[in-house]
PDB file of C-alpha atoms in Angstrom:
ATOM      1  CA  VAL A   1       0.000   0.000   0.000  1.00  0.00           C
ATOM      2  CA  THR A   2       1.194   3.552  -0.683  1.00  0.00           C
ATOM      3  CA  ARG A   3       1.024   6.785   1.273  1.00  0.00           C
ATOM      4  CA  LYS A   4      -1.734   8.049  -1.019  1.00  0.00           C
ATOM      5  CA  GLY A   5      -3.933   4.978  -0.549  1.00  0.00           C
ATOM      6  CA  VAL A   6      -3.075   2.900  -3.628  1.00  0.00           C
ATOM      7  CA  ILE A   7      -3.026  -0.856  -2.992  1.00  0.00           C
ATOM      8  CA  LYS A   8      -1.767  -3.760  -5.083  1.00  0.00           C
ATOM      9  CA  LYS A   9      -1.751  -7.560  -4.735  1.00  0.00           C
ATOM     10  CA  THR A  10       0.893  -9.707  -6.454  1.00  0.00           C
ATOM     11  CA  ARG A  11       1.445 -13.459  -6.211  1.00  0.00           C
ATOM     12  CA  LEU A  12       4.717 -14.511  -4.557  1.00  0.00           C
ATOM     13  CA  TYR A  13       5.923 -16.526  -7.562  1.00  0.00           C
ATOM     14  CA  GLU A  14       6.330 -13.181  -9.392  1.00  0.00           C
ATOM     15  CA  PHE A  15       9.314 -12.540  -7.086  1.00  0.00           C
ATOM     16  CA  SER A  16      10.937 -15.984  -7.498  1.00  0.00           C
ATOM     17  CA  ASN A  17      13.890 -14.777  -9.610  1.00  0.00           C
ATOM     18  CA  PRO A  18      15.159 -11.510  -8.095  1.00  0.00           C
ATOM     19  CA  MET A  19      18.323  -9.907  -9.450  1.00  0.00           C
ATOM     20  CA  SER A  20      21.170  -8.687  -7.250  1.00  0.00           C
ATOM     21  CA  ARG A  21      20.124  -5.078  -7.835  1.00  0.00           C
ATOM     22  CA  GLY A  22      16.510  -5.908  -6.993  1.00  0.00           C
ATOM     23  CA  ILE A  23      13.400  -6.034  -9.173  1.00  0.00           C
ATOM     24  CA  ILE A  24      10.357  -3.809  -9.577  1.00  0.00           C
ATOM     25  CA  ALA A  25       7.664  -4.693  -7.045  1.00  0.00           C
ATOM     26  CA  MET A  26       5.160  -1.913  -7.808  1.00  0.00           C
ATOM     27  CA  GLY A  27       4.790   1.097 -10.042  1.00  0.00           C
ATOM     28  CA  ILE A  28       4.631   4.297  -7.956  1.00  0.00           C
ATOM     29  CA  GLU A  29       3.173   7.605  -9.140  1.00  0.00           C
ATOM     30  CA  LYS A  30       5.326  10.715  -8.780  1.00  0.00           C
ATOM     31  CA  GLY A  31       4.868  12.216  -5.311  1.00  0.00           C
ATOM     32  CA  ASP A  32       3.715   8.929  -3.780  1.00  0.00           C
ATOM     33  CA  GLU A  33       5.688   6.275  -1.846  1.00  0.00           C
ATOM     34  CA  LEU A  34       5.350   2.704  -0.592  1.00  0.00           C
ATOM     35  CA  ILE A  35       4.662   2.617   3.167  1.00  0.00           C
ATOM     36  CA  ASP A  36       3.877  -1.038   3.971  1.00  0.00           C
ATOM     37  CA  ALA A  37       3.758  -4.573   2.572  1.00  0.00           C
ATOM     38  CA  LYS A  38       2.182  -7.708   4.085  1.00  0.00           C
ATOM     39  CA  LEU A  39       1.832 -11.406   3.244  1.00  0.00           C
ATOM     40  CA  THR A  40      -1.759 -12.596   2.796  1.00  0.00           C
ATOM     41  CA  THR A  41      -3.589 -15.815   1.974  1.00  0.00           C
ATOM     42  CA  GLY A  42      -5.570 -14.270  -0.878  1.00  0.00           C
ATOM     43  CA  ASN A  43      -8.822 -14.232   1.114  1.00  0.00           C
ATOM     44  CA  ASP A  44      -8.007 -12.025   4.095  1.00  0.00           C
ATOM     45  CA  THR A  45      -9.419  -8.705   5.246  1.00  0.00           C
ATOM     46  CA  ILE A  46      -7.455  -5.465   4.824  1.00  0.00           C
ATOM     47  CA  PHE A  47      -7.420  -2.601   7.332  1.00  0.00           C
ATOM     48  CA  LEU A  48      -6.031   0.834   6.413  1.00  0.00           C
ATOM     49  CA  ALA A  49      -5.610   3.749   8.834  1.00  0.00           C
ATOM     50  CA  THR A  50      -4.858   7.398   8.070  1.00  0.00           C
ATOM     51  CA  HIS A  51      -2.995  10.294   9.707  1.00  0.00           C
ATOM     52  CA  GLU A  52      -6.205  12.313  10.150  1.00  0.00           C
ATOM     53  CA  GLY A  53      -7.933   9.545  12.102  1.00  0.00           C
ATOM     54  CA  MET A  54      -9.945   7.682   9.451  1.00  0.00           C
ATOM     55  CA  ALA A  55      -9.896   3.942   8.685  1.00  0.00           C
ATOM     56  CA  ILE A  56     -11.365   1.420   6.291  1.00  0.00           C
ATOM     57  CA  ARG A  57     -11.808  -2.388   6.403  1.00  0.00           C
ATOM     58  CA  PHE A  58     -12.494  -4.273   3.178  1.00  0.00           C
ATOM     59  CA  PRO A  59     -12.125  -7.816   1.733  1.00  0.00           C
ATOM     60  CA  GLU A  60      -8.823  -8.625   0.062  1.00  0.00           C
ATOM     61  CA  THR A  61     -10.841 -10.127  -2.803  1.00  0.00           C
ATOM     62  CA  ASP A  62     -11.758  -6.538  -3.783  1.00  0.00           C
ATOM     63  CA  VAL A  63      -8.158  -6.225  -5.031  1.00  0.00           C
ATOM     64  CA  ARG A  64      -7.387  -8.267  -8.153  1.00  0.00           C
ATOM     65  CA  ASP A  65      -4.004  -9.927  -8.721  1.00  0.00           C
ATOM     66  CA  MET A  66      -1.579  -7.748 -10.713  1.00  0.00           C
ATOM     67  CA  GLY A  67       1.922  -8.132 -12.122  1.00  0.00           C
ATOM     68  CA  ARG A  68       4.972  -6.516 -10.522  1.00  0.00           C
ATOM     69  CA  PRO A  69       5.151  -3.341 -12.682  1.00  0.00           C
ATOM     70  CA  ALA A  70       1.446  -2.496 -12.169  1.00  0.00           C
ATOM     71  CA  TYR A  71       0.522   0.654 -10.249  1.00  0.00           C
ATOM     72  CA  GLY A  72      -2.349  -0.831  -8.253  1.00  0.00           C
ATOM     73  CA  VAL A  73      -5.872   0.384  -7.511  1.00  0.00           C
ATOM     74  CA  ARG A  74      -7.462   2.801  -5.080  1.00  0.00           C
ATOM     75  CA  GLY A  75      -7.591   1.277  -1.588  1.00  0.00           C
ATOM     76  CA  MET A  76      -9.061   4.288   0.197  1.00  0.00           C
ATOM     77  CA  ASP A  77     -10.456   7.644  -0.900  1.00  0.00           C
ATOM     78  CA  LEU A  78      -8.424  10.215   1.058  1.00  0.00           C
ATOM     79  CA  GLU A  79      -8.930  13.897   1.709  1.00  0.00           C
ATOM     80  CA  ASP A  80      -6.285  16.101   0.078  1.00  0.00           C
ATOM     81  CA  ASP A  81      -4.269  16.621   3.293  1.00  0.00           C
ATOM     82  CA  ASP A  82      -4.569  13.041   4.592  1.00  0.00           C
ATOM     83  CA  TYR A  83      -2.353   9.973   4.061  1.00  0.00           C
ATOM     84  CA  ILE A  84      -2.072   6.286   5.050  1.00  0.00           C
ATOM     85  CA  VAL A  85      -0.052   5.498   8.205  1.00  0.00           C
ATOM     86  CA  GLY A  86      -0.568   1.748   8.402  1.00  0.00           C
ATOM     87  CA  MET A  87      -1.989  -1.424   6.880  1.00  0.00           C
ATOM     88  CA  GLU A  88      -2.939  -4.561   8.813  1.00  0.00           C
ATOM     89  CA  ILE A  89      -4.265  -7.980   7.815  1.00  0.00           C
ATOM     90  CA  VAL A  90      -7.115  -8.668  10.249  1.00  0.00           C
ATOM     91  CA  GLY A  91      -9.616 -11.315  11.289  1.00  0.00           C
ATOM     92  CA  GLU A  92     -12.678 -10.870  13.499  1.00  0.00           C
ATOM     93  CA  LYS A  93     -11.131 -11.040  16.997  1.00  0.00           C
ATOM     94  CA  GLU A  94      -8.252  -8.532  16.952  1.00  0.00           C
ATOM     95  CA  LEU A  95      -8.232  -5.049  18.380  1.00  0.00           C
ATOM     96  CA  ILE A  96      -6.773  -2.049  16.569  1.00  0.00           C
ATOM     97  CA  LEU A  97      -4.261  -0.070  18.633  1.00  0.00           C
ATOM     98  CA  SER A  98      -4.033   3.505  17.361  1.00  0.00           C
ATOM     99  CA  VAL A  99      -1.110   5.654  18.564  1.00  0.00           C
ATOM    100  CA  THR A 100      -1.048   9.440  18.151  1.00  0.00           C
ATOM    101  CA  GLU A 101       1.677  12.076  17.883  1.00  0.00           C
ATOM    102  CA  LYS A 102       1.276  13.335  21.449  1.00  0.00           C
ATOM    103  CA  GLY A 103       1.638   9.911  23.042  1.00  0.00           C
ATOM    104  CA  TYR A 104      -2.005   8.867  23.344  1.00  0.00           C
ATOM    105  CA  GLY A 105      -3.539   5.594  22.248  1.00  0.00           C
ATOM    106  CA  LYS A 106      -6.550   3.305  22.426  1.00  0.00           C
ATOM    107  CA  ARG A 107      -7.630  -0.199  21.504  1.00  0.00           C
ATOM    108  CA  THR A 108     -10.788  -0.640  19.459  1.00  0.00           C
ATOM    109  CA  PRO A 109     -12.398  -3.997  18.550  1.00  0.00           C
ATOM    110  CA  ILE A 110     -12.052  -4.650  14.821  1.00  0.00           C
ATOM    111  CA  THR A 111     -15.803  -5.377  14.650  1.00  0.00           C
ATOM    112  CA  GLU A 112     -16.493  -1.675  15.254  1.00  0.00           C
ATOM    113  CA  TYR A 113     -15.175  -0.993  11.760  1.00  0.00           C
ATOM    114  CA  ARG A 114     -17.939  -2.141   9.429  1.00  0.00           C
ATOM    115  CA  LEU A 115     -16.835  -4.097   6.381  1.00  0.00           C
ATOM    116  CA  GLN A 116     -16.931  -1.837   3.323  1.00  0.00           C
ATOM    117  CA  SER A 117     -15.977  -1.991  -0.326  1.00  0.00           C
ATOM    118  CA  ARG A 118     -12.500  -0.946  -1.429  1.00  0.00           C
ATOM    119  CA  ALA A 119     -11.958   2.742  -2.334  1.00  0.00           C
ATOM    120  CA  GLY A 120     -14.436   4.166   0.181  1.00  0.00           C
ATOM    121  CA  LYS A 121     -13.802   7.087   2.540  1.00  0.00           C
ATOM    122  CA  GLY A 122     -13.937   4.813   5.589  1.00  0.00           C
ATOM    123  CA  VAL A 123     -15.096   5.660   9.114  1.00  0.00           C
ATOM    124  CA  ILE A 124     -13.674   7.597  12.054  1.00  0.00           C
ATOM    125  CA  ASN A 125     -10.890   5.655  13.789  1.00  0.00           C
ATOM    126  CA  VAL A 126      -9.619   8.273  16.253  1.00  0.00           C
ATOM    127  CA  LYS A 127     -11.056  11.650  17.153  1.00  0.00           C
ATOM    128  CA  THR A 128      -7.916  13.712  16.564  1.00  0.00           C
ATOM    129  CA  ALA A 129      -7.664  16.984  18.489  1.00  0.00           C
ATOM    130  CA  GLU A 130      -5.106  19.363  20.015  1.00  0.00           C
ATOM    131  CA  ARG A 131      -4.927  17.110  23.100  1.00  0.00           C
ATOM    132  CA  ASN A 132      -3.824  13.916  21.361  1.00  0.00           C
ATOM    133  CA  GLY A 133      -2.627  14.959  17.896  1.00  0.00           C
ATOM    134  CA  LYS A 134      -2.784  13.069  14.609  1.00  0.00           C
ATOM    135  CA  VAL A 135      -2.391   9.299  14.202  1.00  0.00           C
ATOM    136  CA  VAL A 136       1.167   7.987  13.790  1.00  0.00           C
ATOM    137  CA  ARG A 137       0.531   4.214  13.663  1.00  0.00           C
ATOM    138  CA  ALA A 138      -2.279   1.673  13.818  1.00  0.00           C
ATOM    139  CA  LEU A 139      -1.471  -1.911  14.837  1.00  0.00           C
ATOM    140  CA  SER A 140      -3.488  -5.125  15.078  1.00  0.00           C
ATOM    141  CA  VAL A 141      -3.070  -6.444  18.647  1.00  0.00           C
ATOM    142  CA  THR A 142      -4.341  -9.159  20.981  1.00  0.00           C
ATOM    143  CA  GLU A 143      -4.377  -9.396  24.783  1.00  0.00           C
ATOM    144  CA  GLU A 144      -0.917 -11.027  24.617  1.00  0.00           C
ATOM    145  CA  SER A 145       0.739  -8.342  22.459  1.00  0.00           C
ATOM    146  CA  GLU A 146       3.574  -6.125  23.671  1.00  0.00           C
ATOM    147  CA  VAL A 147       4.047  -2.678  22.174  1.00  0.00           C
ATOM    148  CA  MET A 148       7.101  -0.437  21.885  1.00  0.00           C
ATOM    149  CA  ILE A 149       6.757   3.319  21.318  1.00  0.00           C
ATOM    150  CA  ILE A 150       9.641   5.679  20.524  1.00  0.00           C
ATOM    151  CA  SER A 151       9.669   9.463  20.243  1.00  0.00           C
ATOM    152  CA  GLU A 152      11.497  11.774  17.828  1.00  0.00           C
ATOM    153  CA  ARG A 153      13.988  12.640  20.601  1.00  0.00           C
ATOM    154  CA  GLY A 154      14.689   9.000  21.410  1.00  0.00           C
ATOM    155  CA  LYS A 155      12.441   8.452  24.439  1.00  0.00           C
ATOM    156  CA  ILE A 156      11.087   4.916  24.506  1.00  0.00           C
ATOM    157  CA  THR A 157       8.509   2.887  26.391  1.00  0.00           C
ATOM    158  CA  ARG A 158       7.365  -0.727  26.280  1.00  0.00           C
ATOM    159  CA  LEU A 159       4.000  -1.907  27.566  1.00  0.00           C
ATOM    160  CA  ASP A 160       1.483  -4.719  27.370  1.00  0.00           C
ATOM    161  CA  ALA A 161      -1.365  -4.009  24.976  1.00  0.00           C
ATOM    162  CA  SER A 162      -3.757  -5.377  27.611  1.00  0.00           C
ATOM    163  CA  GLU A 163      -2.925  -2.357  29.816  1.00  0.00           C
ATOM    164  CA  ILE A 164      -4.390   0.038  27.244  1.00  0.00           C
ATOM    165  CA  ARG A 165      -8.057   0.838  27.674  1.00  0.00           C
ATOM    166  CA  GLU A 166     -10.557  -0.348  25.063  1.00  0.00           C
ATOM    167  CA  SER A 167     -12.475   2.579  23.570  1.00  0.00           C
ATOM    168  CA  GLY A 168     -14.897   3.296  20.764  1.00  0.00           C
ATOM    169  CA  ARG A 169     -13.808   4.530  17.354  1.00  0.00           C
ATOM    170  CA  SER A 170     -14.319   8.232  18.031  1.00  0.00           C
ATOM    171  CA  ALA A 171     -12.472   8.322  21.393  1.00  0.00           C
ATOM    172  CA  GLN A 172      -9.184  10.251  21.814  1.00  0.00           C
ATOM    173  CA  GLY A 173      -7.443   7.565  23.861  1.00  0.00           C
ATOM    174  CA  VAL A 174      -5.313   7.588  27.025  1.00  0.00           C
ATOM    175  CA  ARG A 175      -1.693   8.618  27.574  1.00  0.00           C
ATOM    176  CA  LEU A 176       0.797   5.876  26.667  1.00  0.00           C
ATOM    177  CA  ILE A 177       4.049   7.848  26.937  1.00  0.00           C
ATOM    178  CA  SER A 178       4.860  11.201  28.589  1.00  0.00           C
ATOM    179  CA  LEU A 179       6.642  13.552  26.207  1.00  0.00           C
ATOM    180  CA  GLU A 180       8.560  16.780  26.745  1.00  0.00           C
ATOM    181  CA  GLU A 181       7.369  19.935  25.012  1.00  0.00           C
ATOM    182  CA  GLY A 182       8.322  19.837  21.343  1.00  0.00           C
ATOM    183  CA  ASP A 183       8.720  16.044  21.245  1.00  0.00           C
ATOM    184  CA  ALA A 184       6.350  13.702  19.391  1.00  0.00           C
ATOM    185  CA  VAL A 185       5.872   9.990  18.800  1.00  0.00           C
ATOM    186  CA  ALA A 186       7.937   8.855  15.808  1.00  0.00           C
ATOM    187  CA  ALA A 187       7.041   5.159  15.657  1.00  0.00           C
ATOM    188  CA  ALA A 188       5.228   2.275  17.350  1.00  0.00           C
ATOM    189  CA  CYS A 189       5.653  -1.453  16.774  1.00  0.00           C
ATOM    190  CA  LEU A 190       4.846  -4.852  18.228  1.00  0.00           C
ATOM    191  CA  VAL A 191       7.542  -6.709  20.182  1.00  0.00           C
ATOM    192  CA  ARG A 192       7.689 -10.204  18.734  1.00  0.00           C
ATOM    193  CA  SER A 193       9.546 -13.166  20.246  1.00  0.00           C
ATOM    194  CA  GLU A 194      12.080 -15.184  18.301  1.00  0.00           C
ATOM    195  CA  ALA A 195      11.159 -18.798  17.581  1.00  0.00           C
ATOM    196  CA  GLY A 196      11.807 -20.687  20.781  1.00  0.00           C
ATOM    197  CA  GLY A 197      12.968 -17.559  22.599  1.00  0.00           C
ATOM    198  CA  THR A 198      11.630 -14.629  24.566  1.00  0.00           C
ATOM    199  CA  PRO A 199      10.869 -11.039  23.465  1.00  0.00           C
ATOM    200  CA  ASP A 200      13.994  -9.814  25.316  1.00  0.00           C
ATOM    201  CA  GLN A 201      16.250 -11.752  22.923  1.00  0.00           C
ATOM    202  CA  GLY A 202      15.497  -9.488  19.950  1.00  0.00           C
ATOM    203  CA  THR A 203      17.227  -6.267  18.888  1.00  0.00           C
ATOM    204  CA  LEU A 204      15.876  -2.801  18.161  1.00  0.00           C
ATOM    205  CA  ILE A 205      16.888  -1.062  14.920  1.00  0.00           C
ATOM    206  CA  GLN A 206      16.136   2.658  14.827  1.00  0.00           C
TER     207      GLN A 206
END
C-alpha cells in the first residue's frame, strides 16, 4: 500500500527470480511512496488507517491480482491533506491499537469498523484533536501483544497491549508515553519473540 492509498496484490511466484540489484515490485506515481507490505492468503481482510484519524476495512478479494510493474488500484479515498499510516491484515477477533503524535492511544475492537468496499472514505478511527494529535501508527493487537513506542527525541517505552483501555472509534485515547514539550511519537511497533525464545532476545533497529 502507498502513502496516497493505492493498494496492489501480487502473487509470490512473481518474485521468485530476483536480481542482485533488486526487481520492480510496484509502479509508484510521482509524489507517492510505498509505506507497507504484508503477506496474505488471498482471502483475508485489509485494514487501512490514516494520519487524520480515518480507517477502512475491506475484503482482500476486492483487489485483483496484478503483475509486478502495475501501479495498483485505489484502496481508500483520502482527503487532500490526509495519508495512510498503516496497513494490517485482520480477522474478526483482533483489536486495533491507534497511537497518536502526542503519546495517546486506544484499543478498538475490529468489529467496530464495518466491512466496506474498497476505495471508500472509511469511518472515524480516532477523534484527533489538540490534546492527542494526529495518528502515527495503527497496529493489530491481541491481549498477549507487547508494544514499543519511541519518540522523535529517542524516548522509549514498552508496555502490554492489555494495559491500554478499550475505547470506541471516536475516542481520543489515554496517555501511553509522557513527552517533553516539542517532542512527538515517531514510531510504534509490536515486540515479537524469536522462535523458541523470549521477546527480550530481539534487537531494536532505529
